[in-house]
Amino acid sequence: MPERRLVLLALTALTALVLTGCGTTLTGVKGQPVSGGPPPTTAATPEAPETDVVTPDADDPAYDIALSEPVEDSYYPEVGDPGVDALHYDLSLAWTPRSRSLEGVTTLVFRATGDADSFQLDLAPALDVSRVTVDGEKVDADHAGKDLVVASDVVEDRRYVVEVRYTGTPEPVAAPTIRQDFSTTGFTTTPSGEAWTMQEPYGAHTWYPVNDHPSDKALYDFTLSVPSPWVGVANGELVERTAAAGTTTTRWHLAEPAASYLTTVAFGDYTSTSNTSASGVEITYWVPTGSPRLAAGLEAAAAGLDWLEGRLGPYPFDTLGFVLVDSQSGMETQTMITLGKTDYTLSEPVLVHEMAHQWYGDQVSPHDWRDVWMNEGMTMYLQGMWEAESTGITIDEQMDAYAATEATSRAESGPPAAYDPGEFGEGNIYYGPALMWHELRERIGDDAFFSIVRDWPTARDNRSAGRDDYWAWLEEQTGEELTAFLDAWLLGETTPSRS
Ligand SMILES: [Zn+2]
C-alpha cells in the first residue's frame, strides 16, 4: 500500500509536473463523481450455482505451483493455520446490493501438512455456513468466532477438496493499525450497496473461507454475480462475461499463486477501458461508469510500467489492471490493483508504487508479517527514484526527504523489522528500508545493486520468503558481509548514519 504521509511530497511532485506541462494525471480529476450511481432497480437476486459443474482433481499437477510451507505468524498468530496448504480456491460469489447479502460457495483444494482429525480455515462470524463437504462427503464443522474447524481426518501430504457454502452480510474487521487512511480491512460496503475489499495484513476471511496468511499462496478462480448493469471485478484475467435474467456474471482466472491479502473483489457500476505499455502489456482500468477522465488519468500507468520494467525486468504476470473503489487507501492486489478515488491514491507516484509491488510483495511475498519491510522498502525506493527523475531532483535529495521522517517513525513505531504489532503499516517500514537500499547501492555500485534488485523476485518467483533467506541470498549475490549492516538498518532502535 502507499505510505500515507507522502501526501505532501507526492502533491508537490504532482504540482511540478502539471506546471511544467508534462503531467497527464490529475488535472480535471477533482469533481468527478465518486460513485457509479444507485443500486440496480432490477429485482434479480443472483444466486451461487446449486451444484458444482466439475469436482476438481486434487492431485492435478497443475496445482503444484501453489505448494507452500505455511507457518504460524510471529505477529498475528491467531490468523491462519499451518496445518493447511491451500492450492486452489474456486470462489463463487453472488452479491445482492439492496439486501447487502453475499452468497458464496468456496471449493478449495488443499494439502494437509500433517496427520490430524480436523483442519481449520478462517471465516468471519458474520457469514453463516450451511454445508461443508470434504471430497464430496458432508462433514461436521464448528464455526466459533472466525475459526471454521472442519471435522475430517487428514493425512500428511494428501490432498483434499473441501466445499463450503455460506451466506451473510459481510463486515470488515478491525486492522492492527493507527493509520488514518484505513482502520478496518476486508469486505466493505458503500451506502449505495457497492462492495470492495482491501485486506492487508488479513481480512480475506471476511468474504471467503481461507488460510489467511501470506506463507500460503494459492491459485484462484472467481465467478461473480451481481444484478445488471453492475459487474464484479477480481484478480487475473476476465475469461467470461454474461448477462441473463437481470444478472451479470463474470469469471476471472488468476494464473499464478497469490497470498490471500493480495486477492480483491469489487462489485459496482463499472466501465472498463485499457491502454498498452510500450513493452506490450495491456492495462485495464475499471472505473465508475460515466467517469472517463478518471480512466484517462490512470493511463499514465503505462509509462510508469515501462519505467519499472527498465529497472526490474519484464512485468511478472500475464494481466494487469486497476479497479477504483470508495477507499482512502490503495492496495497492490495481485494483477488488479485496488485504488481509492482520492487525488493522492490516483497520483502517478502511487500508481508506480503499487505496480512496483507486483514484483516486491506479489511475485515474492513475505513469509511472516514481521518482514513486511521487504515489500515496502524496495517499493518506496523505486518510487523515490521515479519521483526524483520526474521532478528533476537528485536521488540524494529524495533520500534526504525520506530521512527527515525516518528517525521519528522508527522511534514511534519501532525498528522496521521489529515494529509494534499494533502499528502495522507506519512510516517505519517504508523509509528506513528505502534508505538502507540506497546505502547498499552506494556501497556495491549500480551494476551489482540493480542486478540484485532484478534477480530477487525471480529467484523466489511465486514464493513467500523470510529475512533469513533474503539476507543469506544478498550476501551470496554480493559477496559482502552484510549482517551488521542489515541488523543496524532493520533492527536498530535508531537510524544508522548515512554515507
Ligand atoms: Zn506499498
Short mmCIF file of C-alpha atoms and ligand atoms in Angstrom, two decimals:
data_model
loop_
_atom_site.label_atom_id
_atom_site.label_comp_id
_atom_site.label_asym_id
_atom_site.label_seq_id
_atom_site.Cartn_x
_atom_site.Cartn_y
_atom_site.Cartn_z
CA MET A 1 0.00 0.00 0.00
CA PRO A 2 1.15 3.60 -0.35
CA GLU A 3 2.77 5.44 2.52
CA ARG A 4 0.04 7.75 3.76
CA ARG A 5 2.34 10.50 4.94
CA LEU A 6 3.74 11.04 1.47
CA VAL A 7 0.71 13.10 0.54
CA LEU A 8 2.64 16.36 0.69
CA LEU A 9 5.65 15.02 -1.16
CA ALA A 10 3.51 13.46 -3.83
CA LEU A 11 1.35 16.50 -4.33
CA THR A 12 4.44 18.69 -4.54
CA ALA A 13 5.80 16.44 -7.24
CA LEU A 14 2.46 16.49 -8.98
CA THR A 15 2.24 20.25 -8.96
CA ALA A 16 5.66 20.38 -10.55
CA LEU A 17 4.51 18.01 -13.27
CA VAL A 18 1.40 19.98 -14.03
CA LEU A 19 3.26 23.28 -14.02
CA THR A 20 5.82 22.05 -16.49
CA GLY A 21 3.12 20.73 -18.73
CA CYS A 22 4.37 17.16 -18.81
CA GLY A 23 1.88 15.74 -16.36
CA THR A 24 -1.17 13.92 -17.60
CA THR A 25 -2.62 12.76 -14.35
CA LEU A 26 -4.79 14.66 -12.03
CA THR A 27 -5.78 17.73 -13.96
CA GLY A 28 -9.52 17.55 -14.19
CA VAL A 29 -9.96 14.62 -11.83
CA LYS A 30 -11.28 16.74 -8.99
CA GLY A 31 -15.03 16.97 -9.04
CA GLN A 32 -15.53 13.70 -10.85
CA PRO A 33 -18.35 11.59 -9.48
CA VAL A 34 -17.02 9.11 -6.98
CA SER A 35 -19.79 6.60 -7.36
CA GLY A 36 -21.44 4.91 -10.27
CA GLY A 37 -24.93 5.73 -9.03
CA PRO A 38 -27.69 3.96 -7.13
CA PRO A 39 -28.01 0.18 -6.98
CA PRO A 40 -29.73 -1.55 -9.88
CA THR A 41 -33.51 -1.49 -9.62
CA THR A 42 -33.88 -4.98 -11.05
CA ALA A 43 -35.48 -7.44 -8.70
CA ALA A 44 -32.90 -10.06 -9.60
CA THR A 45 -31.24 -11.79 -6.69
CA PRO A 46 -28.16 -13.51 -8.03
CA GLU A 47 -27.52 -16.95 -6.67
CA ALA A 48 -24.44 -19.04 -6.39
CA PRO A 49 -24.63 -22.18 -8.52
CA GLU A 50 -26.60 -25.02 -6.95
CA THR A 51 -24.11 -27.71 -7.79
CA ASP A 52 -20.52 -27.87 -8.84
CA VAL A 53 -20.12 -28.41 -12.52
CA VAL A 54 -16.74 -30.04 -12.08
CA THR A 55 -15.19 -31.52 -8.96
CA PRO A 56 -11.51 -30.71 -9.15
CA ASP A 57 -8.91 -33.45 -9.26
CA ALA A 58 -6.90 -32.62 -6.15
CA ASP A 59 -3.85 -34.45 -7.44
CA ASP A 60 -3.70 -32.49 -10.68
CA PRO A 61 -0.01 -31.48 -11.04
CA ALA A 62 -1.20 -28.06 -12.24
CA TYR A 63 -1.66 -27.25 -8.55
CA ASP A 64 1.98 -28.00 -7.69
CA ILE A 65 2.99 -24.40 -8.44
CA ALA A 66 1.00 -23.40 -5.33
CA LEU A 67 2.71 -25.79 -2.89
CA SER A 68 3.85 -23.86 0.20
CA GLU A 69 5.30 -24.43 3.64
CA PRO A 70 2.77 -22.45 5.73
CA VAL A 71 3.88 -21.13 9.12
CA GLU A 72 2.21 -19.55 12.11
CA ASP A 73 2.72 -15.82 12.02
CA SER A 74 5.01 -14.40 14.68
CA TYR A 75 2.97 -11.17 14.81
CA TYR A 76 -0.63 -12.26 14.19
CA PRO A 77 -0.72 -15.96 15.12
CA GLU A 78 -4.49 -16.03 15.58
CA VAL A 79 -4.99 -15.84 11.81
CA GLY A 80 -4.09 -18.74 9.51
CA ASP A 81 -3.42 -22.41 10.19
CA PRO A 82 -0.11 -24.03 9.25
CA GLY A 83 -1.94 -27.38 9.01
CA VAL A 84 -3.43 -26.30 5.69
CA ASP A 85 -1.52 -25.69 2.46
CA ALA A 86 -4.15 -24.19 0.15
CA LEU A 87 -3.51 -24.89 -3.53
CA HIS A 88 -6.56 -23.58 -5.37
CA TYR A 89 -9.63 -21.56 -4.40
CA ASP A 90 -12.66 -21.57 -6.67
CA LEU A 91 -14.81 -18.73 -5.34
CA SER A 92 -18.40 -18.38 -6.47
CA LEU A 93 -19.83 -15.16 -5.06
CA ALA A 94 -23.26 -13.65 -5.62
CA TRP A 95 -23.80 -10.12 -4.32
CA THR A 96 -27.22 -8.56 -3.81
CA PRO A 97 -26.66 -4.82 -3.24
CA ARG A 98 -30.13 -3.97 -1.93
CA SER A 99 -30.04 -6.51 0.89
CA ARG A 100 -26.23 -6.39 1.34
CA SER A 101 -26.28 -10.15 1.05
CA LEU A 102 -23.40 -12.31 -0.10
CA GLU A 103 -23.99 -15.91 -1.10
CA GLY A 104 -20.83 -17.92 -1.53
CA VAL A 105 -19.55 -21.32 -2.49
CA THR A 106 -15.84 -21.91 -1.98
CA THR A 107 -14.25 -25.02 -3.42
CA LEU A 108 -10.76 -25.34 -2.01
CA VAL A 109 -8.09 -27.85 -2.97
CA PHE A 110 -5.54 -28.14 -0.19
CA ARG A 111 -2.68 -30.31 1.03
CA ALA A 112 -2.69 -31.39 4.67
CA THR A 113 0.71 -30.61 6.19
CA GLY A 114 0.32 -33.21 8.95
CA ASP A 115 -1.89 -36.03 10.24
CA ALA A 116 -4.92 -34.67 12.11
CA ASP A 117 -8.58 -35.33 12.86
CA SER A 118 -9.62 -31.82 11.82
CA PHE A 119 -8.37 -28.78 9.98
CA GLN A 120 -9.10 -25.09 10.31
CA LEU A 121 -9.92 -22.22 7.97
CA ASP A 122 -10.55 -18.57 8.76
CA LEU A 123 -14.10 -17.31 8.13
CA ALA A 124 -15.68 -14.28 9.77
CA PRO A 125 -18.65 -14.94 12.10
CA ALA A 126 -20.90 -12.61 10.05
CA LEU A 127 -21.06 -15.40 7.46
CA ASP A 128 -23.29 -18.40 8.19
CA VAL A 129 -22.07 -21.76 6.96
CA SER A 130 -24.84 -24.01 5.66
CA ARG A 131 -22.88 -27.01 4.42
CA VAL A 132 -19.33 -28.34 4.35
CA THR A 133 -18.14 -31.33 2.36
CA VAL A 134 -14.73 -32.98 2.11
CA ASP A 135 -14.16 -34.98 -1.06
CA GLY A 136 -17.90 -34.86 -1.65
CA GLU A 137 -18.93 -36.21 1.78
CA LYS A 138 -20.86 -33.97 4.16
CA VAL A 139 -18.90 -33.34 7.36
CA ASP A 140 -19.42 -31.50 10.64
CA ALA A 141 -17.90 -28.10 11.08
CA ASP A 142 -17.69 -25.88 14.15
CA HIS A 143 -17.76 -22.15 13.41
CA ALA A 144 -16.80 -20.32 16.59
CA GLY A 145 -15.66 -16.74 16.13
CA LYS A 146 -13.64 -16.59 12.94
CA ASP A 147 -12.42 -20.19 13.22
CA LEU A 148 -14.10 -22.72 10.97
CA VAL A 149 -12.95 -26.09 12.30
CA VAL A 150 -13.80 -28.93 9.94
CA ALA A 151 -14.04 -32.40 11.50
CA SER A 152 -12.34 -34.63 8.98
CA ASP A 153 -9.37 -36.98 9.22
CA VAL A 154 -6.49 -35.77 7.09
CA VAL A 155 -3.16 -37.41 6.34
CA GLU A 156 0.12 -35.58 5.83
CA ASP A 157 0.78 -34.62 2.22
CA ARG A 158 -2.53 -35.93 0.95
CA ARG A 159 -4.72 -33.51 -0.95
CA TYR A 160 -8.42 -32.85 -0.32
CA VAL A 161 -11.29 -30.93 -1.85
CA VAL A 162 -13.37 -29.01 0.68
CA GLU A 163 -16.54 -27.19 -0.34
CA VAL A 164 -18.06 -24.56 1.95
CA ARG A 165 -21.45 -22.97 1.31
CA TYR A 166 -22.26 -19.80 3.20
CA THR A 167 -24.38 -16.63 3.23
CA GLY A 168 -24.48 -13.41 5.17
CA THR A 169 -23.86 -9.70 5.24
CA PRO A 170 -20.08 -9.36 5.38
CA GLU A 171 -18.46 -6.87 7.71
CA PRO A 172 -14.89 -5.63 7.71
CA VAL A 173 -12.67 -6.46 10.69
CA ALA A 174 -10.50 -4.17 12.81
CA ALA A 175 -6.99 -3.74 11.43
CA PRO A 176 -3.94 -3.68 13.75
CA THR A 177 -3.07 -0.15 12.72
CA ILE A 178 -3.23 3.52 13.68
CA ARG A 179 -3.17 4.70 10.04
CA GLN A 180 -5.65 7.36 9.04
CA ASP A 181 -6.41 6.00 5.55
CA PHE A 182 -7.92 2.77 6.91
CA SER A 183 -8.89 1.26 10.26
CA THR A 184 -10.66 -1.90 9.10
CA THR A 185 -9.86 -4.48 6.45
CA GLY A 186 -11.85 -6.88 4.35
CA PHE A 187 -15.22 -6.72 2.60
CA THR A 188 -16.55 -3.17 2.76
CA THR A 189 -19.91 -1.90 1.54
CA THR A 190 -20.77 1.63 0.41
CA PRO A 191 -24.06 3.41 1.19
CA SER A 192 -25.31 2.60 -2.32
CA GLY A 193 -24.52 -1.10 -1.96
CA GLU A 194 -21.27 -1.30 -3.88
CA ALA A 195 -18.73 -3.61 -2.31
CA TRP A 196 -14.94 -3.74 -2.37
CA THR A 197 -12.06 -5.27 -0.43
CA MET A 198 -8.60 -4.39 0.82
CA GLN A 199 -7.11 -6.63 3.46
CA GLU A 200 -3.54 -6.16 4.46
CA PRO A 201 -2.45 -7.80 6.69
CA TYR A 202 -5.56 -10.01 6.93
CA GLY A 203 -9.27 -9.83 6.18
CA ALA A 204 -9.84 -12.11 3.21
CA HIS A 205 -11.74 -14.23 5.73
CA THR A 206 -14.46 -11.56 5.82
CA TRP A 207 -15.64 -12.82 2.41
CA TYR A 208 -14.43 -16.39 1.92
CA PRO A 209 -13.10 -19.32 3.98
CA VAL A 210 -9.34 -19.12 3.68
CA ASN A 211 -5.99 -19.90 5.21
CA ASP A 212 -5.48 -16.17 5.68
CA HIS A 213 -1.70 -16.00 5.83
CA PRO A 214 0.89 -14.94 3.23
CA SER A 215 3.05 -18.02 3.75
CA ASP A 216 0.32 -19.98 1.97
CA LYS A 217 -0.08 -18.78 -1.61
CA ALA A 218 -2.71 -20.39 -3.81
CA LEU A 219 -4.26 -20.24 -7.27
CA TYR A 220 -7.67 -18.62 -7.73
CA ASP A 221 -10.71 -18.67 -9.97
CA PHE A 222 -13.68 -16.39 -9.34
CA THR A 223 -17.29 -16.45 -10.53
CA LEU A 224 -19.00 -13.20 -9.58
CA SER A 225 -22.73 -12.48 -9.95
CA VAL A 226 -24.50 -9.17 -9.37
CA PRO A 227 -27.66 -7.50 -10.70
CA SER A 228 -27.05 -5.85 -14.08
CA PRO A 229 -25.72 -3.41 -15.13
CA TRP A 230 -23.34 -3.73 -12.22
CA VAL A 231 -20.39 -6.07 -12.60
CA GLY A 232 -17.95 -7.94 -10.38
CA VAL A 233 -14.20 -7.41 -10.78
CA ALA A 234 -11.44 -9.62 -9.34
CA ASN A 235 -7.81 -10.61 -9.78
CA GLY A 236 -6.48 -12.04 -13.01
CA GLU A 237 -7.91 -12.39 -16.47
CA LEU A 238 -11.57 -11.78 -17.28
CA VAL A 239 -12.34 -15.01 -19.11
CA GLU A 240 -16.11 -14.70 -19.47
CA ARG A 241 -18.83 -12.11 -19.05
CA THR A 242 -22.50 -12.96 -19.47
CA ALA A 243 -25.77 -11.23 -18.67
CA ALA A 244 -29.02 -13.13 -18.24
CA ALA A 245 -32.22 -12.70 -16.24
CA GLY A 246 -31.05 -9.37 -14.87
CA THR A 247 -27.77 -10.76 -13.54
CA THR A 248 -24.25 -10.10 -14.82
CA THR A 249 -21.79 -12.91 -14.22
CA THR A 250 -18.05 -12.61 -14.70
CA ARG A 251 -15.39 -15.30 -14.45
CA TRP A 252 -11.82 -14.43 -13.53
CA HIS A 253 -8.74 -16.64 -13.63
CA LEU A 254 -5.54 -15.90 -11.74
CA ALA A 255 -2.80 -17.92 -13.39
CA GLU A 256 -0.12 -17.63 -10.69
CA PRO A 257 -0.39 -18.14 -6.93
CA ALA A 258 -1.33 -15.22 -4.69
CA ALA A 259 -1.29 -14.58 -0.95
CA SER A 260 -4.79 -14.07 0.49
CA TYR A 261 -4.12 -10.43 1.40
CA LEU A 262 -3.50 -9.79 -2.31
CA THR A 263 -6.88 -11.00 -3.52
CA THR A 264 -9.55 -8.46 -4.41
CA VAL A 265 -13.17 -8.29 -5.41
CA ALA A 266 -15.33 -5.27 -6.24
CA PHE A 267 -19.00 -5.07 -7.22
CA GLY A 268 -20.32 -1.85 -8.74
CA ASP A 269 -21.33 0.09 -11.83
CA TYR A 270 -18.04 -0.14 -13.70
CA THR A 271 -16.88 0.58 -17.22
CA SER A 272 -13.53 -0.72 -18.39
CA THR A 273 -11.01 0.88 -20.72
CA SER A 274 -7.44 -0.05 -21.48
CA ASN A 275 -4.17 1.09 -22.93
CA THR A 276 -0.87 -0.67 -23.57
CA SER A 277 2.66 -0.06 -22.34
CA ALA A 278 5.46 0.40 -24.88
CA SER A 279 6.59 -3.08 -23.80
CA GLY A 280 3.23 -4.51 -24.88
CA VAL A 281 1.47 -5.05 -21.54
CA GLU A 282 -2.23 -4.24 -21.81
CA ILE A 283 -3.50 -2.42 -18.71
CA THR A 284 -7.24 -2.43 -17.96
CA TYR A 285 -8.94 0.29 -15.93
CA TRP A 286 -12.24 -0.41 -14.17
CA VAL A 287 -13.69 3.00 -13.27
CA PRO A 288 -17.19 4.11 -12.23
CA THR A 289 -19.41 4.39 -15.30
CA GLY A 290 -19.54 7.97 -16.52
CA SER A 291 -16.03 8.90 -15.30
CA PRO A 292 -13.91 8.92 -18.47
CA ARG A 293 -11.48 11.45 -17.04
CA LEU A 294 -10.67 9.14 -14.14
CA ALA A 295 -9.72 6.48 -16.67
CA ALA A 296 -7.70 8.99 -18.71
CA GLY A 297 -5.69 9.94 -15.63
CA LEU A 298 -4.88 6.32 -14.90
CA GLU A 299 -3.43 5.78 -18.37
CA ALA A 300 -0.17 7.23 -17.07
CA ALA A 301 0.33 3.78 -15.55
CA ALA A 302 1.57 2.53 -18.93
CA ALA A 303 4.61 4.83 -18.91
CA GLY A 304 5.17 4.01 -15.24
CA LEU A 305 5.20 0.33 -16.04
CA ASP A 306 7.78 0.87 -18.79
CA TRP A 307 9.94 2.75 -16.31
CA LEU A 308 9.67 -0.08 -13.77
CA GLU A 309 10.41 -2.77 -16.33
CA GLY A 310 13.60 -0.86 -17.17
CA ARG A 311 14.77 -1.43 -13.55
CA LEU A 312 13.09 -4.71 -12.64
CA GLY A 313 12.83 -6.67 -15.87
CA PRO A 314 9.63 -7.84 -17.57
CA TYR A 315 6.32 -7.47 -15.71
CA PRO A 316 5.95 -10.80 -13.88
CA PHE A 317 2.28 -11.65 -14.56
CA ASP A 318 0.06 -12.17 -17.60
CA THR A 319 -2.51 -9.44 -16.89
CA LEU A 320 -2.57 -6.04 -15.20
CA GLY A 321 -5.48 -3.84 -14.22
CA PHE A 322 -6.74 -1.22 -11.79
CA VAL A 323 -10.12 -1.06 -10.08
CA LEU A 324 -11.28 2.13 -8.37
CA VAL A 325 -13.18 1.84 -5.11
CA ASP A 326 -14.56 4.01 -2.33
CA SER A 327 -11.45 3.91 -0.13
CA GLN A 328 -8.92 6.41 1.15
CA SER A 329 -6.06 3.98 0.51
CA GLY A 330 -4.61 1.85 -2.25
CA MET A 331 -3.54 -1.76 -2.37
CA GLU A 332 -1.24 -3.79 -4.59
CA THR A 333 -3.75 -6.60 -5.09
CA GLN A 334 -2.14 -9.04 -7.50
CA THR A 335 -2.63 -8.15 -11.18
CA MET A 336 -5.69 -5.99 -10.29
CA ILE A 337 -4.60 -3.04 -8.20
CA THR A 338 -7.32 -1.62 -5.93
CA LEU A 339 -7.25 2.15 -5.58
CA GLY A 340 -9.32 4.64 -3.61
CA LYS A 341 -10.63 7.61 -5.59
CA THR A 342 -8.59 10.32 -3.87
CA ASP A 343 -6.22 12.72 -5.60
CA TYR A 344 -3.36 11.08 -3.74
CA THR A 345 -4.21 7.44 -4.39
CA LEU A 346 -4.74 8.21 -8.10
CA SER A 347 -1.45 10.12 -8.43
CA GLU A 348 1.40 8.85 -10.58
CA PRO A 349 3.73 8.14 -7.64
CA VAL A 350 1.10 5.84 -6.15
CA LEU A 351 0.48 4.10 -9.49
CA VAL A 352 4.22 3.45 -9.74
CA HIS A 353 4.35 2.32 -6.10
CA GLU A 354 1.54 -0.22 -6.47
CA MET A 355 2.91 -1.55 -9.76
CA ALA A 356 6.38 -1.95 -8.18
CA HIS A 357 4.68 -4.15 -5.59
CA GLN A 358 3.75 -6.62 -8.34
CA TRP A 359 7.41 -7.67 -8.15
CA TYR A 360 8.07 -6.81 -4.48
CA GLY A 361 5.19 -8.17 -2.40
CA ASP A 362 3.28 -10.11 -5.03
CA GLN A 363 5.77 -12.13 -7.10
CA VAL A 364 7.73 -12.67 -3.89
CA SER A 365 5.73 -12.18 -0.68
CA PRO A 366 6.70 -12.02 2.99
CA HIS A 367 6.62 -15.34 4.82
CA ASP A 368 5.77 -13.61 8.10
CA TRP A 369 4.26 -10.18 8.76
CA ARG A 370 7.36 -9.10 10.67
CA ASP A 371 9.00 -8.85 7.24
CA VAL A 372 6.56 -6.52 5.51
CA TRP A 373 9.56 -4.15 5.18
CA MET A 374 10.59 -6.46 2.30
CA ASN A 375 7.58 -5.16 0.38
CA GLU A 376 7.57 -1.51 1.32
CA GLY A 377 11.29 -0.72 1.47
CA MET A 378 12.12 -1.59 -2.13
CA THR A 379 8.83 -0.22 -3.43
CA MET A 380 9.44 3.04 -1.64
CA TYR A 381 12.97 3.19 -3.01
CA LEU A 382 11.76 2.64 -6.57
CA GLN A 383 9.01 5.21 -6.07
CA GLY A 384 11.66 7.63 -4.79
CA MET A 385 13.85 7.03 -7.84
CA TRP A 386 10.88 7.63 -10.11
CA GLU A 387 9.87 10.80 -8.26
CA ALA A 388 13.41 12.15 -8.32
CA GLU A 389 13.63 11.62 -12.08
CA SER A 390 10.17 13.06 -12.67
CA THR A 391 10.73 16.20 -10.66
CA GLY A 392 14.36 16.83 -11.59
CA ILE A 393 15.86 16.42 -8.15
CA THR A 394 18.69 14.04 -7.28
CA ILE A 395 18.13 10.70 -5.61
CA ASP A 396 20.18 12.02 -2.68
CA GLU A 397 17.74 14.90 -2.29
CA GLN A 398 14.87 12.43 -2.41
CA MET A 399 16.56 10.31 0.27
CA ASP A 400 17.06 13.42 2.40
CA ALA A 401 13.29 13.89 2.30
CA TYR A 402 12.81 10.27 3.42
CA ALA A 403 15.41 10.66 6.16
CA ALA A 404 13.57 13.68 7.52
CA THR A 405 10.79 11.44 8.84
CA GLU A 406 12.65 8.17 9.36
CA ALA A 407 14.03 8.83 12.86
CA THR A 408 10.63 9.88 14.15
CA SER A 409 8.72 6.96 12.66
CA ARG A 410 11.34 4.49 13.92
CA ALA A 411 11.12 5.99 17.40
CA GLU A 412 7.31 5.94 17.39
CA SER A 413 6.59 2.58 15.76
CA GLY A 414 9.77 0.60 16.29
CA PRO A 415 12.54 -0.69 14.03
CA PRO A 416 11.35 -1.64 10.52
CA ALA A 417 11.73 -5.39 11.07
CA ALA A 418 10.64 -5.34 14.74
CA TYR A 419 7.74 -2.90 14.60
CA ASP A 420 4.94 -2.52 17.11
CA PRO A 421 2.34 -5.13 16.03
CA GLY A 422 -0.44 -2.65 16.82
CA GLU A 423 1.07 -0.12 14.39
CA PHE A 424 1.06 -2.05 11.14
CA GLY A 425 1.95 -0.05 8.04
CA GLU A 426 3.54 3.01 9.61
CA GLY A 427 6.34 5.05 8.03
CA ASN A 428 8.99 2.96 9.77
CA ILE A 429 8.54 0.03 7.36
CA TYR A 430 8.85 2.36 4.35
CA TYR A 431 11.55 4.99 4.82
CA GLY A 432 14.26 3.20 6.80
CA PRO A 433 14.39 0.19 4.45
CA ALA A 434 14.32 2.52 1.41
CA LEU A 435 17.29 4.42 2.84
CA MET A 436 19.01 1.09 3.53
CA TRP A 437 18.69 0.07 -0.12
CA HIS A 438 20.19 3.38 -1.19
CA GLU A 439 23.11 2.88 1.18
CA LEU A 440 23.66 -0.61 -0.22
CA ARG A 441 23.60 0.82 -3.74
CA GLU A 442 26.29 3.34 -2.75
CA ARG A 443 28.33 0.56 -1.20
CA ILE A 444 28.24 -2.01 -4.02
CA GLY A 445 27.68 0.17 -7.08
CA ASP A 446 24.84 0.40 -9.59
CA ASP A 447 25.60 -2.74 -11.58
CA ALA A 448 25.66 -5.07 -8.58
CA PHE A 449 22.77 -3.27 -6.90
CA PHE A 450 20.36 -3.37 -9.83
CA SER A 451 21.20 -6.96 -10.54
CA ILE A 452 20.10 -7.98 -7.03
CA VAL A 453 17.02 -5.76 -7.36
CA ARG A 454 16.08 -7.57 -10.59
CA ASP A 455 17.05 -11.06 -9.52
CA TRP A 456 15.44 -11.44 -6.08
CA PRO A 457 11.77 -11.63 -7.19
CA THR A 458 12.76 -14.06 -9.94
CA ALA A 459 14.83 -16.14 -7.52
CA ARG A 460 11.72 -16.62 -5.34
CA ASP A 461 9.12 -16.49 -8.13
CA ASN A 462 5.62 -17.31 -6.79
CA ARG A 463 7.02 -18.00 -3.32
CA SER A 464 6.96 -16.41 0.09
CA ALA A 465 10.27 -15.73 1.79
CA GLY A 466 11.64 -14.54 5.11
CA ARG A 467 14.50 -12.40 6.25
CA ASP A 468 17.00 -15.21 6.90
CA ASP A 469 16.63 -16.49 3.37
CA TYR A 470 16.81 -12.97 1.92
CA TRP A 471 19.85 -11.92 3.93
CA ALA A 472 21.78 -15.08 3.07
CA TRP A 473 20.90 -14.60 -0.60
CA LEU A 474 22.05 -10.97 -0.52
CA GLU A 475 25.42 -11.96 0.96
CA GLU A 476 25.83 -14.73 -1.56
CA GLN A 477 24.98 -12.47 -4.50
CA THR A 478 27.08 -9.51 -3.44
CA GLY A 479 29.98 -11.33 -1.79
CA GLU A 480 29.68 -8.83 1.06
CA GLU A 481 29.36 -9.40 4.81
CA LEU A 482 26.03 -7.68 5.34
CA THR A 483 24.71 -8.98 8.66
CA ALA A 484 25.80 -5.98 10.73
CA PHE A 485 24.56 -3.58 8.07
CA LEU A 486 21.14 -5.26 7.78
CA ASP A 487 20.81 -5.62 11.54
CA ALA A 488 21.53 -1.94 12.08
CA TRP A 489 19.09 -0.71 9.44
CA LEU A 490 16.26 -3.16 10.10
CA LEU A 491 16.51 -3.96 13.79
CA GLY A 492 18.28 -0.94 15.25
CA GLU A 493 16.47 1.40 17.63
CA THR A 494 17.94 4.44 15.89
CA THR A 495 18.69 5.34 12.28
CA PRO A 496 22.21 4.32 11.21
CA SER A 497 24.39 7.10 9.86
CA ARG A 498 24.15 7.65 6.11
CA SER A 499 27.11 7.89 3.76
ZN ZN B 1 3.24 -0.19 -0.53
#
